Amino acid sequence: SRRAYDLWLLHEHATPLTREGIEAAPPIIALIDGSAGQGGLQETLGSLEAEGIAALLVGGDNLPAADEIARQVDWSQDPWLMPVALGDRVAPGTAAAYRKAMSGTGVHLIYADDDLLDKAGRRVTPHFKPDWNSELFRHFDYLSGACILRIARQDIAALASTKDWGRELVLRAVGKGAPLHIRKVLHHRRKRPRPEAVALASVQARDLPPVTVIVPTRNRSDLLETCLR
């Protein structure tokens, strides 16, 4: 409920903002979906600027083409990209939290928890996500809109090849290995996409979570035998 989350927020500890978290390499570059107009753009840009996260507006009319975006990014610094929707904001300390997670790892995607912003700007409806679960992701994309990812320059062509380019970039990054989860609310969103299945390669058994079956019975070997069979 809203009241329960309000109580939880009283005990939330923000990631401290440091100059290292803002200025350290590799850079994080936000790709803002401009196809929905300009509503909420200044709020989004303001939260990103406070974190030292550069931003490019893509996806709408009169905006840079995919090849132009590829030229604007300094790929020699091995940047991370953050697909963001208009009106969404990042929490204070987001850059530092992501950089701490990416340090010393070979992953291509890092995702975090998120919540929603109501009309009054209050934080509601949190989504505390599980660690990577490929079977769940096949039926529910819980990564897009609240993650950073690392892709090759040629993959930026996805920005021109599909309307839902943010999800396409996520799928390409997931295809390179299991993502890493930050158990912290770093993204404040105006809305979430409806859960829907995603096109993903067959699930690897090693990615599936363990399952324990509990059969509540006593002195009824016949029932137990039926269950096991």
Coordinates of C-alpha atoms in Angstrom, one line a residue:
S1 CA 0.0 0.0 0.0
R2 CA 1.0 3.7 -0.3
R3 CA 1.3 4.0 3.5
A4 CA 3.6 1.0 3.8
Y5 CA 5.9 2.4 1.1
D6 CA 5.9 5.8 2.8
L7 CA 7.1 4.1 6.0
W8 CA 9.7 2.2 4.0
L9 CA 11.0 5.5 2.5
L10 CA 11.7 6.9 6.0
H11 CA 14.4 4.2 6.4
E12 CA 15.8 4.4 2.9
H13 CA 19.5 5.2 2.7
A14 CA 20.5 7.2 -0.4
T15 CA 23.8 6.4 -2.1
P16 CA 26.2 9.3 -1.2
L17 CA 27.0 11.5 -4.1
T18 CA 30.7 11.8 -4.7
R19 CA 32.8 13.6 -7.3
E20 CA 34.3 10.2 -8.1
G21 CA 30.8 8.8 -8.8
I22 CA 30.1 11.7 -11.2
E23 CA 33.4 12.1 -13.0
A24 CA 34.8 8.6 -13.1
A25 CA 35.1 6.6 -16.3
P26 CA 33.6 4.8 -18.0
P27 CA 30.9 7.4 -18.8
I28 CA 27.1 6.8 -18.6
I29 CA 25.1 8.3 -21.4
A30 CA 21.3 8.5 -21.2
L31 CA 19.3 7.9 -24.4
I32 CA 16.0 9.7 -23.8
D33 CA 13.0 8.6 -25.9
G34 CA 11.8 11.7 -27.6
S35 CA 8.9 10.1 -29.6
A36 CA 6.4 11.1 -27.0
G37 CA 7.0 14.9 -27.3
Q38 CA 8.7 17.1 -24.7
G39 CA 6.5 16.5 -21.6
G40 CA 8.7 16.0 -18.6
L41 CA 12.0 16.6 -20.5
Q42 CA 13.4 19.2 -18.1
E43 CA 12.7 17.1 -15.1
T44 CA 14.5 14.2 -16.7
L45 CA 17.4 16.3 -17.8
G46 CA 17.7 17.9 -14.4
S47 CA 18.1 14.6 -12.5
L48 CA 20.6 13.3 -15.1
E49 CA 22.7 16.5 -14.9
A50 CA 22.8 16.3 -11.2
E51 CA 24.4 12.9 -11.5
G52 CA 26.8 13.9 -14.2
I53 CA 25.1 11.7 -16.8
A54 CA 25.2 13.0 -20.3
A55 CA 22.0 12.8 -22.3
L56 CA 20.9 12.4 -26.0
L57 CA 17.4 12.8 -27.2
V58 CA 16.4 10.2 -29.7
G59 CA 13.5 8.6 -31.4
G60 CA 11.3 11.6 -32.3
D61 CA 10.8 13.8 -35.4
N62 CA 13.7 16.1 -36.2
L63 CA 16.1 14.2 -33.9
P64 CA 19.5 12.7 -34.8
A65 CA 19.5 9.5 -36.9
A66 CA 21.1 6.4 -35.5
D67 CA 24.4 6.9 -37.4
E68 CA 24.7 10.5 -36.1
I69 CA 24.1 9.3 -32.5
A70 CA 26.9 6.7 -33.0
R71 CA 29.2 9.5 -34.0
Q72 CA 28.3 11.6 -31.0
V73 CA 29.3 8.9 -28.5
D74 CA 33.0 8.5 -27.7
W75 CA 33.2 4.7 -28.0
S76 CA 36.9 4.6 -27.0
Q77 CA 35.8 5.2 -23.4
D78 CA 33.7 2.0 -23.4
P79 CA 30.5 3.9 -22.4
W80 CA 27.4 2.5 -20.8
L81 CA 24.0 3.5 -22.2
M82 CA 20.8 4.2 -20.2
P83 CA 17.6 4.1 -22.2
V84 CA 15.2 6.5 -20.4
A85 CA 11.6 7.6 -21.0
L86 CA 10.5 11.2 -20.9
G87 CA 9.5 12.3 -17.4
D88 CA 11.5 9.6 -15.6
R89 CA 14.1 10.6 -13.1
V90 CA 17.1 9.0 -11.5
A91 CA 17.7 9.0 -7.7
P92 CA 20.6 10.9 -6.1
G93 CA 23.6 8.7 -6.1
T94 CA 22.5 6.6 -9.1
A95 CA 25.8 7.2 -11.1
A96 CA 27.9 6.1 -8.1
A97 CA 25.8 3.0 -7.5
Y98 CA 26.0 1.9 -11.1
R99 CA 29.7 2.5 -11.3
K100 CA 30.3 0.6 -8.1
A101 CA 28.4 -2.3 -9.6
M102 CA 30.2 -2.3 -12.9
S103 CA 33.6 -2.2 -11.3
G104 CA 35.5 -5.4 -11.9
T105 CA 32.6 -7.2 -13.6
G106 CA 32.2 -8.5 -17.2
V107 CA 28.5 -8.0 -17.4
H108 CA 26.8 -6.2 -20.3
L109 CA 23.7 -5.0 -18.4
I110 CA 23.0 -3.8 -14.8
Y111 CA 19.5 -3.1 -13.6
A112 CA 18.0 -1.6 -10.5
D113 CA 14.7 -1.4 -8.7
D114 CA 12.2 1.4 -9.5
D115 CA 9.0 3.1 -8.3
L116 CA 6.4 5.4 -9.9
L117 CA 5.8 9.1 -9.5
D118 CA 2.2 10.2 -9.1
K119 CA 0.7 13.5 -10.3
A120 CA 1.9 15.2 -7.2
G121 CA 5.5 13.9 -7.7
R122 CA 5.2 11.5 -4.7
R123 CA 6.9 8.1 -5.0
V124 CA 4.5 5.2 -5.0
T125 CA 4.1 1.6 -6.2
P126 CA 7.7 0.3 -5.8
H127 CA 9.0 -2.6 -7.9
F128 CA 11.5 -4.6 -5.8
K129 CA 12.9 -6.9 -8.4
P130 CA 14.4 -10.4 -8.2
D131 CA 18.0 -11.1 -9.1
W132 CA 18.4 -12.3 -12.7
N133 CA 15.7 -14.9 -13.6
S134 CA 15.8 -15.7 -17.3
E135 CA 12.5 -17.7 -17.2
L136 CA 10.7 -14.8 -15.6
F137 CA 12.2 -12.4 -18.2
R138 CA 10.8 -14.5 -21.0
H139 CA 7.3 -13.6 -19.8
F140 CA 7.9 -10.2 -18.3
D141 CA 10.5 -7.6 -19.3
Y142 CA 11.4 -6.1 -15.9
L143 CA 14.7 -4.6 -17.1
S144 CA 13.8 -2.0 -19.7
G145 CA 13.6 1.6 -18.4
A146 CA 15.6 0.9 -15.3
C147 CA 19.0 -0.2 -16.3
I148 CA 22.3 0.6 -18.0
L149 CA 23.8 -1.5 -20.7
R150 CA 27.0 -1.9 -22.8
I151 CA 26.7 -2.7 -26.5
A152 CA 28.9 -2.5 -29.6
R153 CA 28.7 0.5 -31.8
Q154 CA 27.0 -1.4 -34.6
D155 CA 24.2 -2.3 -32.3
I156 CA 23.1 1.4 -32.2
A157 CA 21.4 0.7 -35.5
A158 CA 18.6 -0.7 -33.4
L159 CA 17.6 2.9 -32.7
A160 CA 16.5 3.2 -36.3
S161 CA 15.3 -0.3 -37.0
T162 CA 12.5 -0.5 -34.5
K163 CA 10.1 1.8 -32.6
D164 CA 10.7 0.1 -29.3
W165 CA 14.5 0.6 -29.6
G166 CA 15.1 0.7 -25.8
R167 CA 13.8 -2.9 -25.4
E168 CA 15.8 -4.0 -28.5
L169 CA 19.0 -2.7 -26.9
V170 CA 18.1 -4.5 -23.7
L171 CA 17.5 -7.8 -25.6
R172 CA 20.9 -7.5 -27.4
A173 CA 22.7 -6.9 -24.1
V174 CA 20.9 -9.8 -22.3
G175 CA 21.9 -12.1 -25.2
K176 CA 25.6 -11.5 -24.2
G177 CA 25.2 -12.8 -20.6
A178 CA 23.3 -12.7 -17.4
P179 CA 22.6 -9.2 -16.0
L180 CA 23.6 -7.9 -12.6
H181 CA 21.0 -6.6 -10.1
I182 CA 21.4 -3.6 -7.8
R183 CA 18.9 -4.0 -4.9
K184 CA 18.1 -0.4 -4.7
V185 CA 15.5 2.0 -6.1
L186 CA 17.4 4.1 -8.5
H187 CA 14.7 5.0 -11.1
H188 CA 11.5 7.0 -10.5
R189 CA 9.2 6.5 -13.4
R190 CA 6.1 8.1 -14.8
K191 CA 4.7 4.8 -16.0
R192 CA 5.6 1.2 -16.6
P193 CA 5.0 -0.8 -19.7
R194 CA 2.4 -3.6 -19.4
P195 CA 4.1 -7.0 -18.8
E196 CA 4.4 -8.9 -22.0
A197 CA 6.5 -11.8 -23.3
V198 CA 9.8 -10.9 -25.0
A199 CA 11.6 -12.7 -27.8
L200 CA 14.5 -14.4 -26.1
A201 CA 16.6 -17.4 -26.9
S202 CA 15.9 -20.7 -25.1
V203 CA 16.5 -20.6 -21.3
Q204 CA 19.8 -22.0 -20.0
A205 CA 19.2 -24.5 -17.2
R206 CA 22.0 -22.8 -15.1
D207 CA 20.0 -19.6 -15.1
L208 CA 16.8 -21.1 -13.6
P209 CA 16.2 -20.6 -9.9
P210 CA 16.1 -23.7 -7.6
V211 CA 12.7 -25.1 -6.7
T212 CA 11.8 -27.0 -3.5
V213 CA 8.6 -29.0 -3.4
I214 CA 6.9 -29.5 0.0
V215 CA 4.3 -32.2 0.3
P216 CA 2.3 -31.7 3.6
T217 CA 1.3 -35.2 4.5
R218 CA 1.9 -37.8 7.3
N219 CA 1.6 -41.6 7.4
R220 CA -0.1 -41.6 3.9
S221 CA 2.4 -43.3 1.7
D222 CA -0.3 -43.8 -0.9
L223 CA -0.8 -40.1 -1.3
L224 CA 2.9 -39.4 -1.3
E225 CA 3.4 -42.0 -4.0
T226 CA 0.8 -40.4 -6.1
C227 CA 2.4 -37.0 -5.8
L228 CA 5.8 -38.3 -6.6
R229 CA 4.6 -40.3 -9.6

